[in-house]
Tab-separated table of C-alpha atoms and ligand atoms in Angstrom:
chain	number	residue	atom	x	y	z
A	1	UNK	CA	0.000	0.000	0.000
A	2	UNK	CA	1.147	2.898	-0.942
A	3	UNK	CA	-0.036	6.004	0.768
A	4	UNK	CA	0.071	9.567	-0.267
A	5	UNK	CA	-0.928	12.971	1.791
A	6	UNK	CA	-1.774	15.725	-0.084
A	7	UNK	CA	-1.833	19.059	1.472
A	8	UNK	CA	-4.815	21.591	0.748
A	9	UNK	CA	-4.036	25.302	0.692
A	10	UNK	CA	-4.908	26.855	3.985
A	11	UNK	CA	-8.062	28.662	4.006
A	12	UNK	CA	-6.587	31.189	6.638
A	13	UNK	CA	-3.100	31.310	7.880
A	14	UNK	CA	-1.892	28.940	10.433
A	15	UNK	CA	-4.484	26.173	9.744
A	16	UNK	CA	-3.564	22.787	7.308
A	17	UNK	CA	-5.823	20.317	6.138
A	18	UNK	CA	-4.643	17.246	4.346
A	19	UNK	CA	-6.404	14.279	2.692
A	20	UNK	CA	-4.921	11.170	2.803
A	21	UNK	CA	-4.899	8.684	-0.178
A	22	UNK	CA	-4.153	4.911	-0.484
A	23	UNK	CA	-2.961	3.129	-3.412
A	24	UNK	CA	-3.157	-0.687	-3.826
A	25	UNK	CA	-2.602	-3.109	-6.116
A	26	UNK	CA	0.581	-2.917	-9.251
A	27	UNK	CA	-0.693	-0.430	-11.588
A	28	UNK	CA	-0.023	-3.201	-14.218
A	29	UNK	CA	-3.593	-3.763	-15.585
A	30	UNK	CA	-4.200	-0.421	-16.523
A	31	UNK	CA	-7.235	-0.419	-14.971
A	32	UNK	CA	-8.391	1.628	-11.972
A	33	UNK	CA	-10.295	1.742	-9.507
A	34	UNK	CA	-11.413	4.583	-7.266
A	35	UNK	CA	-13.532	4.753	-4.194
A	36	UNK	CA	-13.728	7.202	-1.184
A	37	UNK	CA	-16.077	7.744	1.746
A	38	UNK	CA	-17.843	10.776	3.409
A	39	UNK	CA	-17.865	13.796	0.976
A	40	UNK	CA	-20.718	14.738	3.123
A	41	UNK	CA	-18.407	14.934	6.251
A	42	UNK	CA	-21.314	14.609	8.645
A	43	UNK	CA	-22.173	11.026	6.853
A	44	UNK	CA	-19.837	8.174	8.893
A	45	UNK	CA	-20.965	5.116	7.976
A	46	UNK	CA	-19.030	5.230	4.514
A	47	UNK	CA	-15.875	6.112	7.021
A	48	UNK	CA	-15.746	2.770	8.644
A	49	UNK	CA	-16.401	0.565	5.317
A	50	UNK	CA	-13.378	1.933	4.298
A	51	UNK	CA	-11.315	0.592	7.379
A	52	UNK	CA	-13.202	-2.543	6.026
A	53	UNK	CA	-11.682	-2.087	2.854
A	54	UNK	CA	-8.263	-1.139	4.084
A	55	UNK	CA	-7.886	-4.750	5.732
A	56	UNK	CA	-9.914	-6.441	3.257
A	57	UNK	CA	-6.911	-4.460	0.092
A	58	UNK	CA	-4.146	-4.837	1.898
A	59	UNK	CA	-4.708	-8.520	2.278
A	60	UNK	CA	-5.523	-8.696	-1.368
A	61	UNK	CA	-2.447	-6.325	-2.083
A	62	UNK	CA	-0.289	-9.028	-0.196
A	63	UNK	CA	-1.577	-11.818	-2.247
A	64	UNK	CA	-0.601	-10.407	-5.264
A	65	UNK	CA	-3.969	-10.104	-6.459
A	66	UNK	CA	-4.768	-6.623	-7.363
A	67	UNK	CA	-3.318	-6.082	-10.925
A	68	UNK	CA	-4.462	-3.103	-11.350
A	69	UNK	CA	-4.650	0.195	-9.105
A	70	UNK	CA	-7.182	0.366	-6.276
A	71	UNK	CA	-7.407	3.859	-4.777
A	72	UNK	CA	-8.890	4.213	-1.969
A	73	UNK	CA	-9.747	8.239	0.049
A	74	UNK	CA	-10.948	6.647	3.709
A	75	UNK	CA	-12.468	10.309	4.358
A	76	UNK	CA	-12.808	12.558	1.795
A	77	UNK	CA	-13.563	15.790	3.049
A	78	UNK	CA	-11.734	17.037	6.444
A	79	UNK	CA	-13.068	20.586	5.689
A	80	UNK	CA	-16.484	19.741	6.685
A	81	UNK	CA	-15.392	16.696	9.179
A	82	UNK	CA	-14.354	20.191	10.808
A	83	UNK	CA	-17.546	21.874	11.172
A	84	UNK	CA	-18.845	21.649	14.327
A	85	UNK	CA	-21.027	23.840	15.166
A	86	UNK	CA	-22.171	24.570	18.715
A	87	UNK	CA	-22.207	20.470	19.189
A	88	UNK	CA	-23.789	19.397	15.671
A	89	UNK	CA	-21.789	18.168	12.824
A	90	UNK	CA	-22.350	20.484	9.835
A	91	UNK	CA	-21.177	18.270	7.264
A	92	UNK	CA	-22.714	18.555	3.910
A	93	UNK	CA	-22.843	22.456	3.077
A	94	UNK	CA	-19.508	24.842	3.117
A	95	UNK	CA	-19.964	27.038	5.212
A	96	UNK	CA	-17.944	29.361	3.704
A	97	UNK	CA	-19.982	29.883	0.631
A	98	UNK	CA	-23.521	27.461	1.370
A	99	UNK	CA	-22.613	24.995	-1.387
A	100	UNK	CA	-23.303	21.376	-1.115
A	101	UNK	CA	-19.622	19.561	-0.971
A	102	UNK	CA	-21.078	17.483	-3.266
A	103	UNK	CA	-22.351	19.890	-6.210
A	104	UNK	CA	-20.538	21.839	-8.972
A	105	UNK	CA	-17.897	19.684	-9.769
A	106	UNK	CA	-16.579	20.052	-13.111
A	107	UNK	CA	-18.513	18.837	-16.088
A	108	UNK	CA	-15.456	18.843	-18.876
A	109	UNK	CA	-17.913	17.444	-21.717
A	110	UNK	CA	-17.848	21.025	-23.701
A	111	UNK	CA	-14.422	21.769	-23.076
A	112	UNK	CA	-13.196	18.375	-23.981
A	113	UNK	CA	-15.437	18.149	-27.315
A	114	UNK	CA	-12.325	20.621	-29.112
A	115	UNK	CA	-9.216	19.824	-27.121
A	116	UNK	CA	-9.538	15.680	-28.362
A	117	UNK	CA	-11.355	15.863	-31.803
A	118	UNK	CA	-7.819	16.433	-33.680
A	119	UNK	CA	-6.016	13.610	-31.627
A	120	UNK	CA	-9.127	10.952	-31.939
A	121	UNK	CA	-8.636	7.974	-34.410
A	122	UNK	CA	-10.150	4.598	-35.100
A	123	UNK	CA	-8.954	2.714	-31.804
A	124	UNK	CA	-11.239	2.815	-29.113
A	125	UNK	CA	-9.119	2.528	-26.797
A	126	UNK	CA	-6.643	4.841	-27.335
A	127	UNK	CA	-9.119	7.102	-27.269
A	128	UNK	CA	-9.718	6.721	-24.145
A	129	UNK	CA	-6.498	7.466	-23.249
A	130	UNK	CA	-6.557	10.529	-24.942
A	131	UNK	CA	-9.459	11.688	-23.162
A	132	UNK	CA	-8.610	11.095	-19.895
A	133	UNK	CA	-5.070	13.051	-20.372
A	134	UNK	CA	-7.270	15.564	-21.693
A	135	UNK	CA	-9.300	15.216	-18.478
A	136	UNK	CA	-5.657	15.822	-16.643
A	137	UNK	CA	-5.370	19.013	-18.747
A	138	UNK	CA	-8.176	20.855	-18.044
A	139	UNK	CA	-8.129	19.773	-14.162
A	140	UNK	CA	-4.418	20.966	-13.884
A	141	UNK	CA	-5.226	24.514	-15.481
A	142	UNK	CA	-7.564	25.785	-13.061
A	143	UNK	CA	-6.160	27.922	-10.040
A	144	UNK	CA	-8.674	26.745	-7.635
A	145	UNK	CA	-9.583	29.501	-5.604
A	146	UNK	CA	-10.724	28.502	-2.407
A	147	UNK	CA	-9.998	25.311	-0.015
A	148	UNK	CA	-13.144	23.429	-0.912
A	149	UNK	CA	-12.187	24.218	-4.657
A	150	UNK	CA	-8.670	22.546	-4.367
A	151	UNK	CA	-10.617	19.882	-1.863
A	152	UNK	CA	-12.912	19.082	-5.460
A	153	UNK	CA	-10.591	19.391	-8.009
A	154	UNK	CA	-8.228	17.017	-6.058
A	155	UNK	CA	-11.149	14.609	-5.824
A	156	UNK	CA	-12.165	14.995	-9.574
A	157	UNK	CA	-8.354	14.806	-10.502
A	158	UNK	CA	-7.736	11.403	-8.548
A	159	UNK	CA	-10.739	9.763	-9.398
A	160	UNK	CA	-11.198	11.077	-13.337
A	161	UNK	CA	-8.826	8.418	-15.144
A	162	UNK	CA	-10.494	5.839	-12.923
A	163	UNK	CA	-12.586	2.584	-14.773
A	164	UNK	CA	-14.925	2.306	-11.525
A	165	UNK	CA	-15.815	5.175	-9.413
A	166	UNK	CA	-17.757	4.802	-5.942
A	167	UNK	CA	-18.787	7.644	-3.899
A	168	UNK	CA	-19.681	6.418	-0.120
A	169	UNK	CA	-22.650	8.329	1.488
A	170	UNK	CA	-25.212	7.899	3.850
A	171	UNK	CA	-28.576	9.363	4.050
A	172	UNK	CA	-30.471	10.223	7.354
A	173	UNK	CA	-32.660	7.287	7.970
A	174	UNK	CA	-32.827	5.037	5.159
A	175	UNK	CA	-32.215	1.851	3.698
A	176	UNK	CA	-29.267	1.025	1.171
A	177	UNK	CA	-29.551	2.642	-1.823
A	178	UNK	CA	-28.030	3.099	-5.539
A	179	UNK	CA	-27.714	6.218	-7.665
A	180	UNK	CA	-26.445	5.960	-11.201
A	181	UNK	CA	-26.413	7.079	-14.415
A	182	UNK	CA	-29.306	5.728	-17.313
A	183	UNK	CA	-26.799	3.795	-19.351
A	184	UNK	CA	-24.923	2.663	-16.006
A	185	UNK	CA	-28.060	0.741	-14.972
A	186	UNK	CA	-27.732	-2.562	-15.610
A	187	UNK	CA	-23.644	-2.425	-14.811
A	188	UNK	CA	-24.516	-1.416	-11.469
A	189	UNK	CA	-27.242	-4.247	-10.708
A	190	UNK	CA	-25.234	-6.824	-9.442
A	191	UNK	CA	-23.280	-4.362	-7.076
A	192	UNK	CA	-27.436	-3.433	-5.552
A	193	UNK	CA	-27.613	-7.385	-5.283
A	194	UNK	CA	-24.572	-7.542	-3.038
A	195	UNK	CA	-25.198	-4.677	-1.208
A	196	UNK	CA	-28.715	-5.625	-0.881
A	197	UNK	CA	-29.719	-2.236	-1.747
A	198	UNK	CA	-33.647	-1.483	-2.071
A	199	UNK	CA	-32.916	1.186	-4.424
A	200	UNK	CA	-31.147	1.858	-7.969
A	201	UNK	CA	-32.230	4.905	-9.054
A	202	UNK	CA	-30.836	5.896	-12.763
A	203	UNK	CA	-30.883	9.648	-14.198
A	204	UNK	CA	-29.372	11.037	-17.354
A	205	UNK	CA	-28.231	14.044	-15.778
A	206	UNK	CA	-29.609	14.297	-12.247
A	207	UNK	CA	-28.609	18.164	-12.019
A	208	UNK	CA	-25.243	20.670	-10.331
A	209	UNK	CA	-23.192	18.285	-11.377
A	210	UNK	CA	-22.397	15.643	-8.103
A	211	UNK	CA	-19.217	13.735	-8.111
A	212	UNK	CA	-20.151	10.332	-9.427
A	213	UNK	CA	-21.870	11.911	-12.631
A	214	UNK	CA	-18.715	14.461	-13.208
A	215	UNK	CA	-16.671	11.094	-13.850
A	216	UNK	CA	-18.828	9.150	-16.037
A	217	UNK	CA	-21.385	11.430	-18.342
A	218	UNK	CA	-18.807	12.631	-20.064
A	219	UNK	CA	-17.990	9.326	-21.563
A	220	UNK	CA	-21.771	8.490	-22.958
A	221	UNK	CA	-22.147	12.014	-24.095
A	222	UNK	CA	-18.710	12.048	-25.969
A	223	UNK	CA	-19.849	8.881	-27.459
A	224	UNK	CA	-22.743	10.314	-28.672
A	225	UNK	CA	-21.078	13.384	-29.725
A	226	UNK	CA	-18.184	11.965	-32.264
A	227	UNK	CA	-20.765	8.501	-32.674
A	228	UNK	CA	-20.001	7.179	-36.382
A	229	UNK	CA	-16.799	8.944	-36.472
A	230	UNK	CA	-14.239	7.860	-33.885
A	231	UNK	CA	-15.395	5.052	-31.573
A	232	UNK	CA	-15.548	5.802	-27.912
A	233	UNK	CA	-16.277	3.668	-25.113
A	234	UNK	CA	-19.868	5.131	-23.421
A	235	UNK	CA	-19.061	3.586	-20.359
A	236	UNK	CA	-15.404	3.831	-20.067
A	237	UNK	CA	-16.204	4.977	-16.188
A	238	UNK	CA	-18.728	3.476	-14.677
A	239	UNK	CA	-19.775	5.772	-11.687
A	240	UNK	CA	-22.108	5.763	-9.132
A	241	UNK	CA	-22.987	6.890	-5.591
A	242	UNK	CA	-23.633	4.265	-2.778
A	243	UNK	CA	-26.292	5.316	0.272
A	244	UNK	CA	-24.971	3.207	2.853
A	245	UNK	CA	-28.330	3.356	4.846
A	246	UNK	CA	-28.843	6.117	7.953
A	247	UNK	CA	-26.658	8.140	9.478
A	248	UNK	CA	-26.543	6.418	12.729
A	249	UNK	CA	-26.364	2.772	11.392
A	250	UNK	CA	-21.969	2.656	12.418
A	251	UNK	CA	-21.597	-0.858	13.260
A	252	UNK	CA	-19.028	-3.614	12.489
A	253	UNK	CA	-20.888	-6.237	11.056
A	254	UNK	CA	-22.778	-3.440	8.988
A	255	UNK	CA	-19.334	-2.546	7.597
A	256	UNK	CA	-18.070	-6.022	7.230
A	257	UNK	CA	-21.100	-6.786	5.049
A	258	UNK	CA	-20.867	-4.061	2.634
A	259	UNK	CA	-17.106	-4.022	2.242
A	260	UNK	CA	-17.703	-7.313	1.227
A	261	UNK	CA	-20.346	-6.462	-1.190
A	262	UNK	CA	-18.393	-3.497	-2.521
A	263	UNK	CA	-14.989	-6.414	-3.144
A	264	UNK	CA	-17.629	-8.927	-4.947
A	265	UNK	CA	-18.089	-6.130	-7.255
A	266	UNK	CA	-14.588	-5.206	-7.831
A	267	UNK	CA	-14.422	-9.156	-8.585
A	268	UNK	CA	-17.174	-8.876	-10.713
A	269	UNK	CA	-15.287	-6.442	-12.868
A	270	UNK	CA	-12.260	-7.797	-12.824
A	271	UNK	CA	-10.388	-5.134	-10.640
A	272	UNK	CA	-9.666	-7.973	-8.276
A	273	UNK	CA	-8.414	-11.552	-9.339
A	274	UNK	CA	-10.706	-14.479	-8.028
A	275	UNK	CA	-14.327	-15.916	-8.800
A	276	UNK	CA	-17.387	-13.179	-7.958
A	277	UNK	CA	-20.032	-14.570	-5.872
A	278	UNK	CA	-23.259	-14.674	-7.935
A	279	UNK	CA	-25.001	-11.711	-7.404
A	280	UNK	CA	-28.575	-12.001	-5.911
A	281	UNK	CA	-30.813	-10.659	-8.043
A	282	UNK	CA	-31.909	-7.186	-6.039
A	283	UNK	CA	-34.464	-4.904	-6.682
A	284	UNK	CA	-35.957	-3.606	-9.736
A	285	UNK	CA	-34.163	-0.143	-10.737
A	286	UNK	CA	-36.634	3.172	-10.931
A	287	UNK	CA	-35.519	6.324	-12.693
A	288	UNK	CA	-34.973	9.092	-9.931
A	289	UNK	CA	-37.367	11.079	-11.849
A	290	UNK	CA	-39.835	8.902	-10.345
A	291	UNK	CA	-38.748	9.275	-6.705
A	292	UNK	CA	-41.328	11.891	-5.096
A	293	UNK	CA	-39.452	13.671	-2.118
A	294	UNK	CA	-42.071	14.164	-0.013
A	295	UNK	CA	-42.409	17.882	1.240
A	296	UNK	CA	-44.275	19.183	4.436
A	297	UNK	CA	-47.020	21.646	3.543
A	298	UNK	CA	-47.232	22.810	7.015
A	299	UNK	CA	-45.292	22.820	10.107
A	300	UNK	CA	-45.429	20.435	13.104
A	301	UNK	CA	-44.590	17.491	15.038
A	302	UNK	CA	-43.778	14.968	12.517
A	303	UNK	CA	-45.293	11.260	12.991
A	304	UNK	CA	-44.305	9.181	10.804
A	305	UNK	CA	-46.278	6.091	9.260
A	306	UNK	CA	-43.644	4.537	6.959
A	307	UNK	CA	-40.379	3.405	8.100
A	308	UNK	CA	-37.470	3.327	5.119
A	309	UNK	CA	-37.924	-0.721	3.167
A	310	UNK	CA	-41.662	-0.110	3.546
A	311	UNK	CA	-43.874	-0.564	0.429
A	312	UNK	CA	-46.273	2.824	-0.287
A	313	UNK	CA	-49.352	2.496	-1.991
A	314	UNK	CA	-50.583	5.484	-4.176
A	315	UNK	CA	-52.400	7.794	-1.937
A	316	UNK	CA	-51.248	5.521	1.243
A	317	UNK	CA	-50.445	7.664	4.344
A	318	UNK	CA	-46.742	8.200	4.790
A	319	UNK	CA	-46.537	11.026	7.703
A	320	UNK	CA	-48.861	12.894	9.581
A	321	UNK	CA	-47.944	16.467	10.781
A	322	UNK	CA	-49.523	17.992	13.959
A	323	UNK	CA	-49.272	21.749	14.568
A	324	UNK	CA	-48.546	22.776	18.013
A	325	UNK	CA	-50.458	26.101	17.759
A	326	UNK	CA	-53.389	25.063	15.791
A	327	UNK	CA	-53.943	21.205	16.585
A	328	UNK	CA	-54.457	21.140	12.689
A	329	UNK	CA	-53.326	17.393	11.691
A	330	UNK	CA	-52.078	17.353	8.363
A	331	UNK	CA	-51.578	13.799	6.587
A	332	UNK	CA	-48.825	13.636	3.867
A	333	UNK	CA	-49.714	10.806	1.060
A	334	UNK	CA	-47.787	9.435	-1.747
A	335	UNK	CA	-48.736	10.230	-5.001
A	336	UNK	CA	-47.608	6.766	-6.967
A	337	UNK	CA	-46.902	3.474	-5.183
A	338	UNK	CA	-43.072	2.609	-4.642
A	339	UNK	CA	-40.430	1.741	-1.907
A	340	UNK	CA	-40.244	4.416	0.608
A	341	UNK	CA	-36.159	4.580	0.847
A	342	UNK	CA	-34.998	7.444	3.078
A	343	UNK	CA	-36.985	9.656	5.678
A	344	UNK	CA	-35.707	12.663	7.706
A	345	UNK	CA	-33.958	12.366	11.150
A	346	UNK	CA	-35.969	15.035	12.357
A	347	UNK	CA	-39.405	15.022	14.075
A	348	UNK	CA	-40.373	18.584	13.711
A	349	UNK	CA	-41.108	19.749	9.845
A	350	UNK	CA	-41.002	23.516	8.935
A	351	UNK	CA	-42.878	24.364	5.762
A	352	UNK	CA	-41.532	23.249	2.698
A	353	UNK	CA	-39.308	20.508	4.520
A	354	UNK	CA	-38.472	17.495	2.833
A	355	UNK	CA	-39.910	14.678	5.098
A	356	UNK	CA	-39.784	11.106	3.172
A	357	UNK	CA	-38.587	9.746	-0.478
A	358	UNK	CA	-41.050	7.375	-2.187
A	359	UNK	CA	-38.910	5.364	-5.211
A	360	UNK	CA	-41.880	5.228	-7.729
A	361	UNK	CA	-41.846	3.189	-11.214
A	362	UNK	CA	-43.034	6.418	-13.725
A	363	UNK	CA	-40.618	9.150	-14.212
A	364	UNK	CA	-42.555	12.320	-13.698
A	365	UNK	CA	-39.927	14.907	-12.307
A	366	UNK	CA	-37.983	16.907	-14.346
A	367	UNK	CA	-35.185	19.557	-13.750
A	368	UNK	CA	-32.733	19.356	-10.194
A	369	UNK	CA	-33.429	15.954	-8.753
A	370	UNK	CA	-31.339	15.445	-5.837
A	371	UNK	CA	-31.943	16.896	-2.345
A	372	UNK	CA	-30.156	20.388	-2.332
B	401	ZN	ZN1	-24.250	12.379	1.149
């Protein structure tokens, strides 16, 4: 293992933050691997999976059988690990400017489009080579100009030339879940079998730009762009972002389990030598268009009548609100049928809050469709 500690430029003078990243395997292969854990800082279930992992590589690394790279970030984000305040982890927004760490990375798609057309030719993939140094390129030329900027372009840069991309969350209460891209769908089904997730949720472009889908839309979408005239692999990264259940759900056995889900998929794809375990067969995938966050129309005590795995009929009662001034009791329904996946911590709902998520089969969102 090879590790490597890159410093981030102070945000004011005298402090240093540093992220820490581990390298297994021989680089031989050519292919890569890249998975880290907690970009929402305040999300810690994703931190001890990778301890998992660290133990479960290093073993591997010893046995000689990790031909290719395997890079692992075991906490991605010690800006907002760092963001206490007044006794509650403040993990998902910088503070410094409001923005989700997990939003506006860069989407190179338009910018790569001119830089590789003259250097494309007829073998696939060297053209994928050339695109990912092109990736390099336009990484390496922006100044970033804050900490969280050189904390995301560090990310993008590490994880960009990568085959397999994983991005470890956690929502508040909630059952495992899958986001990926539309033509990612059915390469990410056996990895919801082993996890056992109860969600795969597939978008195009899910909006802002988050992590996983910085990494691998520009590959479909380059495809598309040049199809007929230089032949580029659509899913030369496949990407996606793992929702290791709720916040609170840190054990051992929990993290034994899904680092051994998230190694039957690197088997699966050939990142690590040996035989995959067949892949149970997991749930059916639902475009996140067709998840309906479920938002409180009025404020109050929150009692809820789905728990996350439970199955909502259309128009079934998911959470009741009761207003402390009024009495008024407000019931909150689904509008389609589907697995309710993820539900708020919280038990008191200001207007407009999102309360529950309801996985439904029929696409019928459109625009930003992840939780800001
Ligand atoms: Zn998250």
């Amino acid at each position: 293992m090879r590790t490597v500690f890159h410093d981030l430029p102070a945000a004011s003078a005298g402090t240093q933050r540093r992220l820490r990243s581990l390298h297994f395997g021989r680089a031989e292969s050519g292919r890569k691997a890249y998975i880290h854990a907690a970009l929402h800082a305040d999300e810690v279930p994703p931190m001890l999976v990778a301890q998992a992992l660290i133990e479960r590589f290093s073993a591997l690394e010893a046995a000689g059988a990790i031909a290719g790279e395997i890079v692992l970030i075991p906490m991605a984000n010690p800006i907002g690990l760092a963001q206490d305040v007044q006794g509650s982890a403040f993990g998902r927004f910088d503070m410094g400017t409001g923005l989700n760490f997990n939003r506006q990375f860069r989407h190179l798609t338009a910018a790569l489009i001119p830089l590789v057309e003259p250097q494309l030719g007829a073998d696939r993939a060297a053209n994928t080579r050339v695109i990912r140094a092109a990736c390099r390129q336009l990484l390496a030329q922006v100044q970033p100009a804050s900490e969280t900027a050189a904390l995301k372009q560090l990310l993008q840069t590490l994880a960009m030339d990568a085959d397999l991309v994983l991005d470890l969350h956690c929502d508040n209460q909630a059952v495992m879940h899958v986001y990926t891209g539309t033509p990612q769908t059915a390469a990410f089904q056996p990895l919801a079998g082993y996890l056992g997730a109860q969600a795969l949720l597939y978008s195009e472009v899910s909006g802002d730009d988050p992590f996983d889908e910085t990494a691998s839309r520009i590959w479909w979408e380059l495809a598309a762009h040049f199809e007929g005239r230089f032949p580029i692999d659509a899913n030369a990264c496949l990407a996606a972002t793992v929702e290791l259940r709720g916040e609170t759900e840190v054990a051992h056995d929990l993290a034994e389990h899904d680092a051994d889900a998230l190694l039957a998929f690197l088997r699966h794809l050939g990142h690590v030598e040996g035989l995959a375990p067949p892949a149970p067969a997991g749930c059916e995938p639902t475009p996140l268009e067709g998840v309906e966050p479920l938002t409180a129309p009025a404020s109050g005590i929150l009692v809820f009548a789905k728990t996350p795995g439970d199955w909502v009929e259309a128009g079934e009662l998911v959470v009741e609100i009761i207003c402390p001034l009024t009495d008024t009791r407000t019931p909150v329904h689904a509008r389609a049928a589907g697995r309710c996946f993820a539900r708020t911590s919280r038990r008191f709902a200001t207007r407009g809050m999102r309360l529950a998520k309801v996985a439904g089969a029929t696409a019928y969102r459109t625009g930003n469709l992840l939780s800001p």
